[in-house]
Short mmCIF file of C-alpha atoms in Angstrom, two decimals:
data_model
loop_
_atom_site.label_atom_id
_atom_site.label_comp_id
_atom_site.label_asym_id
_atom_site.label_seq_id
_atom_site.Cartn_x
_atom_site.Cartn_y
_atom_site.Cartn_z
CA MET A 537 18.97 -34.72 -9.51
CA SER A 538 21.55 -36.90 -11.20
CA ARG A 539 24.64 -35.56 -12.96
CA LEU A 540 24.89 -36.98 -16.46
CA GLU A 541 27.92 -38.67 -17.92
CA ILE A 542 28.42 -37.19 -21.39
CA HIS A 543 30.40 -38.80 -24.19
CA GLN A 544 31.21 -36.99 -27.41
CA ILE A 545 31.24 -38.84 -30.75
CA PRO A 546 32.79 -37.14 -33.81
CA VAL A 547 31.00 -38.17 -37.02
CA LEU A 548 30.85 -37.11 -40.67
CA SER A 549 33.26 -34.28 -41.48
CA ASP A 550 32.68 -32.02 -38.47
CA ASN A 551 29.57 -33.14 -36.52
CA TYR A 552 29.42 -34.07 -32.87
CA VAL A 553 26.82 -36.51 -31.55
CA TYR A 554 26.49 -36.91 -27.79
CA LEU A 555 25.56 -39.76 -25.49
CA ALA A 556 24.10 -38.48 -22.21
CA HIS A 557 23.93 -41.21 -19.57
CA CYS A 558 22.24 -41.24 -16.17
CA PRO A 559 24.47 -43.46 -14.00
CA GLU A 560 21.74 -44.06 -11.43
CA THR A 561 19.05 -45.43 -13.76
CA GLY A 562 21.02 -46.44 -16.84
CA ASP A 563 18.92 -44.27 -19.15
CA THR A 564 20.96 -42.98 -22.08
CA ALA A 565 20.01 -40.36 -24.67
CA VAL A 566 21.58 -39.78 -28.04
CA VAL A 567 21.60 -36.07 -28.84
CA ASP A 568 21.21 -35.30 -32.55
CA PRO A 569 22.22 -38.64 -34.10
CA ALA A 570 23.51 -37.77 -37.55
CA VAL A 571 24.35 -41.42 -38.21
CA THR A 572 23.69 -44.83 -36.70
CA GLY A 573 26.83 -46.99 -36.77
CA PRO A 574 29.27 -44.98 -34.65
CA VAL A 575 26.52 -44.21 -32.13
CA MET A 576 25.51 -47.85 -31.65
CA ASP A 577 29.14 -48.97 -31.56
CA THR A 578 30.07 -46.39 -28.92
CA ALA A 579 27.08 -47.21 -26.74
CA LYS A 580 28.03 -50.90 -26.90
CA VAL A 581 31.63 -50.19 -25.89
CA LYS A 582 30.43 -48.01 -23.00
CA GLY A 583 27.90 -50.64 -21.92
CA TRP A 584 25.09 -48.11 -22.16
CA THR A 585 21.58 -48.92 -23.41
CA ILE A 586 20.05 -46.21 -25.59
CA THR A 587 16.62 -45.27 -24.25
CA HIS A 588 16.07 -41.84 -25.81
CA ILE A 589 16.94 -39.63 -28.73
CA LEU A 590 16.90 -35.86 -28.19
CA ASN A 591 16.62 -33.86 -31.42
CA THR A 592 17.27 -30.12 -31.47
CA HIS A 593 16.08 -29.61 -35.06
CA HIS A 594 15.12 -31.40 -38.24
CA HIS A 595 18.25 -31.23 -40.40
CA ASP A 596 19.41 -34.62 -41.63
CA ASP A 597 22.83 -34.31 -40.01
CA HIS A 598 20.96 -34.24 -36.69
CA THR A 599 18.21 -36.78 -37.34
CA GLY A 600 19.74 -39.15 -39.91
CA GLY A 601 20.10 -41.98 -37.38
CA ASN A 602 16.69 -41.59 -35.75
CA LEU A 603 14.74 -44.40 -37.36
CA GLU A 604 17.49 -47.02 -37.42
CA ILE A 605 18.40 -46.39 -33.79
CA LYS A 606 14.74 -46.47 -32.77
CA GLN A 607 14.22 -49.73 -34.66
CA ALA A 608 17.25 -51.29 -32.99
CA THR A 609 16.57 -50.08 -29.44
CA GLY A 610 12.91 -49.13 -29.12
CA CYS A 611 14.00 -45.76 -27.77
CA THR A 612 11.76 -42.72 -27.33
CA ILE A 613 12.40 -39.81 -29.71
CA VAL A 614 11.96 -36.34 -28.23
CA GLY A 615 11.92 -33.27 -30.44
CA PRO A 616 10.52 -29.81 -31.10
CA LYS A 617 6.77 -29.40 -31.09
CA ALA A 618 7.04 -26.65 -33.70
CA ASP A 619 8.81 -29.06 -36.06
CA GLN A 620 7.04 -32.31 -35.25
CA ASP A 621 6.27 -32.98 -38.91
CA ARG A 622 9.97 -32.92 -39.81
CA ILE A 623 11.43 -35.09 -37.01
CA PRO A 624 11.58 -38.75 -38.13
CA GLY A 625 9.92 -41.08 -35.64
CA ILE A 626 9.08 -38.41 -33.06
CA ASP A 627 7.21 -39.67 -29.98
CA VAL A 628 7.30 -36.73 -27.57
CA GLU A 629 6.96 -33.08 -28.59
CA VAL A 630 8.44 -30.39 -26.33
CA ASP A 631 8.46 -26.61 -26.38
CA GLU A 632 9.62 -23.52 -24.49
CA GLY A 633 9.39 -23.93 -20.73
CA ASP A 634 8.81 -27.67 -20.80
CA SER A 635 10.88 -30.02 -18.69
CA TYR A 636 11.96 -33.46 -19.82
CA THR A 637 13.37 -36.15 -17.55
CA LEU A 638 16.16 -38.50 -18.55
CA GLY A 639 16.55 -40.99 -15.74
CA ASN A 640 17.11 -38.83 -12.67
CA ALA A 641 18.27 -35.82 -14.70
CA GLU A 642 15.92 -33.06 -15.79
CA ALA A 643 16.28 -30.80 -18.81
CA LYS A 644 14.65 -27.45 -19.33
CA VAL A 645 13.63 -26.89 -22.94
CA PHE A 646 14.27 -23.62 -24.75
CA PHE A 647 12.54 -22.68 -28.01
CA VAL A 648 15.34 -21.05 -30.01
CA PRO A 649 14.25 -20.33 -33.60
CA GLY A 650 16.61 -18.70 -36.05
CA HIS A 651 18.67 -21.42 -37.68
CA THR A 652 15.38 -23.25 -38.29
CA ARG A 653 11.84 -22.25 -37.44
CA GLY A 654 11.42 -24.97 -34.82
CA HIS A 655 14.85 -25.28 -33.19
CA ILE A 656 15.02 -26.16 -29.49
CA ALA A 657 17.79 -26.67 -26.93
CA PHE A 658 18.05 -28.84 -23.81
CA TRP A 659 19.62 -27.44 -20.62
CA PHE A 660 20.47 -29.95 -17.89
CA ALA A 661 21.16 -27.50 -15.07
CA ASP A 662 22.44 -30.05 -12.55
CA SER A 663 24.89 -31.36 -15.15
CA ASP A 664 26.03 -27.88 -16.24
CA ALA A 665 25.21 -29.00 -19.79
CA LEU A 666 23.54 -27.19 -22.68
CA PHE A 667 22.80 -29.10 -25.88
CA CYS A 668 22.18 -26.28 -28.31
CA GLY A 669 22.40 -27.94 -31.72
CA ASP A 670 23.17 -25.38 -34.40
CA THR A 671 21.84 -22.29 -32.63
CA MET A 672 25.14 -21.42 -30.96
CA PHE A 673 28.62 -22.67 -31.78
CA ALA A 674 31.94 -22.03 -30.11
CA MET A 675 32.55 -18.41 -31.19
CA GLY A 676 29.68 -18.59 -33.68
CA CYS A 677 26.01 -19.14 -34.38
CA GLY A 678 24.01 -20.98 -37.01
CA ARG A 679 23.08 -19.53 -40.36
CA LEU A 680 19.61 -18.04 -40.51
CA PHE A 681 18.02 -20.54 -42.87
CA GLU A 682 14.45 -20.11 -41.63
CA GLY A 683 14.50 -17.31 -39.07
CA THR A 684 15.22 -13.62 -38.70
CA PRO A 685 18.07 -11.79 -36.96
CA ALA A 686 15.63 -10.65 -34.27
CA GLN A 687 14.56 -14.23 -33.60
CA MET A 688 18.13 -15.48 -33.39
CA TRP A 689 19.22 -12.66 -31.10
CA THR A 690 16.30 -13.43 -28.78
CA SER A 691 17.25 -17.11 -28.84
CA LEU A 692 20.91 -16.45 -28.05
CA GLN A 693 19.99 -14.21 -25.12
CA LYS A 694 18.40 -17.24 -23.44
CA PHE A 695 21.82 -18.90 -23.42
CA MET A 696 23.56 -15.72 -22.30
CA ASN A 697 21.55 -15.77 -19.07
CA LEU A 698 22.71 -19.27 -18.08
CA PRO A 699 25.45 -19.78 -15.46
CA GLY A 700 28.91 -19.09 -16.82
CA GLU A 701 30.15 -22.59 -15.98
CA THR A 702 27.50 -24.18 -18.23
CA ARG A 703 29.23 -26.34 -20.83
CA VAL A 704 28.12 -25.65 -24.38
CA TYR A 705 27.74 -28.91 -26.32
CA CYS A 706 27.20 -27.60 -29.83
CA ALA A 707 26.92 -29.88 -32.83
CA HIS A 708 29.88 -28.92 -35.04
CA GLU A 709 33.64 -28.38 -34.89
CA TYR A 710 33.55 -24.93 -36.49
CA THR A 711 35.56 -23.17 -33.80
CA GLN A 712 38.74 -22.33 -35.68
CA ALA A 713 36.95 -20.77 -38.65
CA ASN A 714 34.54 -18.98 -36.32
CA GLY A 715 37.43 -17.57 -34.33
CA ARG A 716 39.12 -16.20 -37.42
CA PHE A 717 35.97 -14.31 -38.25
CA ALA A 718 35.59 -13.14 -34.65
CA LEU A 719 39.08 -11.64 -34.80
CA SER A 720 38.08 -9.70 -37.91
CA VAL A 721 35.37 -7.84 -35.99
CA GLU A 722 37.04 -7.65 -32.55
CA PRO A 723 40.78 -7.71 -33.26
CA ASP A 724 41.68 -6.07 -29.94
CA ASN A 725 39.65 -8.43 -27.75
CA GLU A 726 42.40 -9.88 -25.55
CA GLU A 727 40.31 -12.83 -24.38
CA LEU A 728 39.57 -13.68 -28.00
CA VAL A 729 43.24 -13.53 -28.98
CA ARG A 730 44.12 -15.80 -26.06
CA ARG A 731 41.35 -18.24 -26.85
CA MET A 732 42.28 -18.46 -30.52
CA ALA A 733 45.84 -19.40 -29.61
CA GLU A 734 44.44 -22.28 -27.54
CA VAL A 735 42.08 -23.31 -30.33
CA ASP A 736 44.84 -23.31 -32.94
CA ASP A 737 47.00 -25.47 -30.68
CA LYS A 738 44.18 -27.95 -30.06
CA ARG A 739 43.28 -28.28 -33.72
CA ALA A 740 46.94 -28.73 -34.69
CA ASN A 741 46.88 -31.75 -32.39
CA ASP A 742 43.43 -32.95 -33.53
CA ILE A 743 41.88 -32.18 -30.13
CA PRO A 744 38.20 -31.09 -29.98
CA THR A 745 37.49 -27.50 -29.00
CA VAL A 746 33.97 -28.42 -27.90
CA PRO A 747 32.51 -28.13 -25.31
CA SER A 748 33.18 -24.54 -24.43
CA THR A 749 31.41 -22.66 -21.63
CA VAL A 750 28.85 -19.89 -21.55
CA ALA A 751 31.51 -17.68 -19.95
CA ASP A 752 33.86 -18.37 -22.87
CA GLU A 753 31.16 -17.42 -25.34
CA LEU A 754 30.16 -14.23 -23.54
CA ALA A 755 33.78 -13.08 -23.70
CA THR A 756 34.65 -14.09 -27.27
CA ASN A 757 31.61 -14.94 -29.42
CA PRO A 758 30.78 -11.93 -31.62
CA PHE A 759 27.16 -13.04 -31.97
CA LEU A 760 26.69 -12.61 -28.22
CA ARG A 761 28.46 -9.25 -28.31
CA PRO A 762 26.49 -6.84 -30.54
CA GLU A 763 26.58 -4.36 -27.66
CA SER A 764 30.40 -4.38 -27.58
CA PRO A 765 31.68 -0.87 -28.41
CA LEU A 766 34.68 -2.37 -30.21
CA LEU A 767 32.54 -4.61 -32.40
CA GLN A 768 30.09 -1.79 -33.10
CA LYS A 769 32.97 0.46 -34.15
CA THR A 770 34.46 -2.20 -36.44
CA VAL A 771 31.19 -2.72 -38.30
CA GLY A 772 30.49 1.03 -38.41
CA MET A 773 27.41 0.91 -36.18
CA THR A 774 28.39 2.67 -32.95
CA GLY A 775 25.35 3.07 -30.71
CA ALA A 776 23.07 1.07 -33.00
CA ASP A 777 20.35 -1.33 -31.89
CA PRO A 778 21.77 -4.76 -30.94
CA VAL A 779 19.53 -6.56 -33.43
CA ALA A 780 20.84 -4.39 -36.26
CA VAL A 781 24.45 -4.97 -35.17
CA PHE A 782 23.80 -8.69 -34.89
CA ALA A 783 22.28 -8.75 -38.39
CA GLU A 784 25.28 -6.93 -39.86
CA THR A 785 27.70 -9.26 -38.07
CA ARG A 786 25.82 -12.33 -39.33
CA ALA A 787 25.81 -10.95 -42.89
CA ARG A 788 29.56 -10.39 -42.72
CA LYS A 789 30.10 -13.94 -41.49
CA ASP A 790 28.00 -15.29 -44.36
CA ASN A 791 30.43 -13.65 -46.77
CA PHE A 792 33.66 -14.15 -44.82
#
């Protein structure tokens, strides 16, 4: 299978849109196009022809460019089956366990509800690339707008089982704020302290902190660590069920 070339486009105040390009066939997908102009301009500069849109969920800052880009390019829009009625211009509906081919690259689809009821993610194993939308962020996870803590914990565990070198292409530059919260619940996590120093340095120089890796997240993301004795102790839930610890951690983040 082909290894994708991935280009990151910062848009709006803190969103990331991605172009994923198969160099062998020329197929190019836009992942979660919040807007149209910067996406079309970047594709033109790169010399890439947009053939697909991959939507992880229905929020406007992930689908706002769908219809204009489709009108301009005739591309195919791929999105969650469970949210087909909320994805503008959707052509292909995918769900847990499905595969979707972009040129010579193949993605496995995960159904990952929690942030929204129909959220999905695309894992291109041969490209070491996970496009996870707003389910998981660098050192964070999405707010539970339409799902439950149990659903989100189940969703995140799917990412936890991926190879550590998998790059996590999340949709927002929230890392610095997420890291500050993470330190409040795991202040003695040495990997977290080290990572935050790197994040602070990058942001001071206006350098993106995304993508991270699954290994980074396993070591430092509190929402993947409800079984950590240190985190459990900090939130006063030593020995508690991971879902309960996750729920308490998410509630604390909501009010941080």
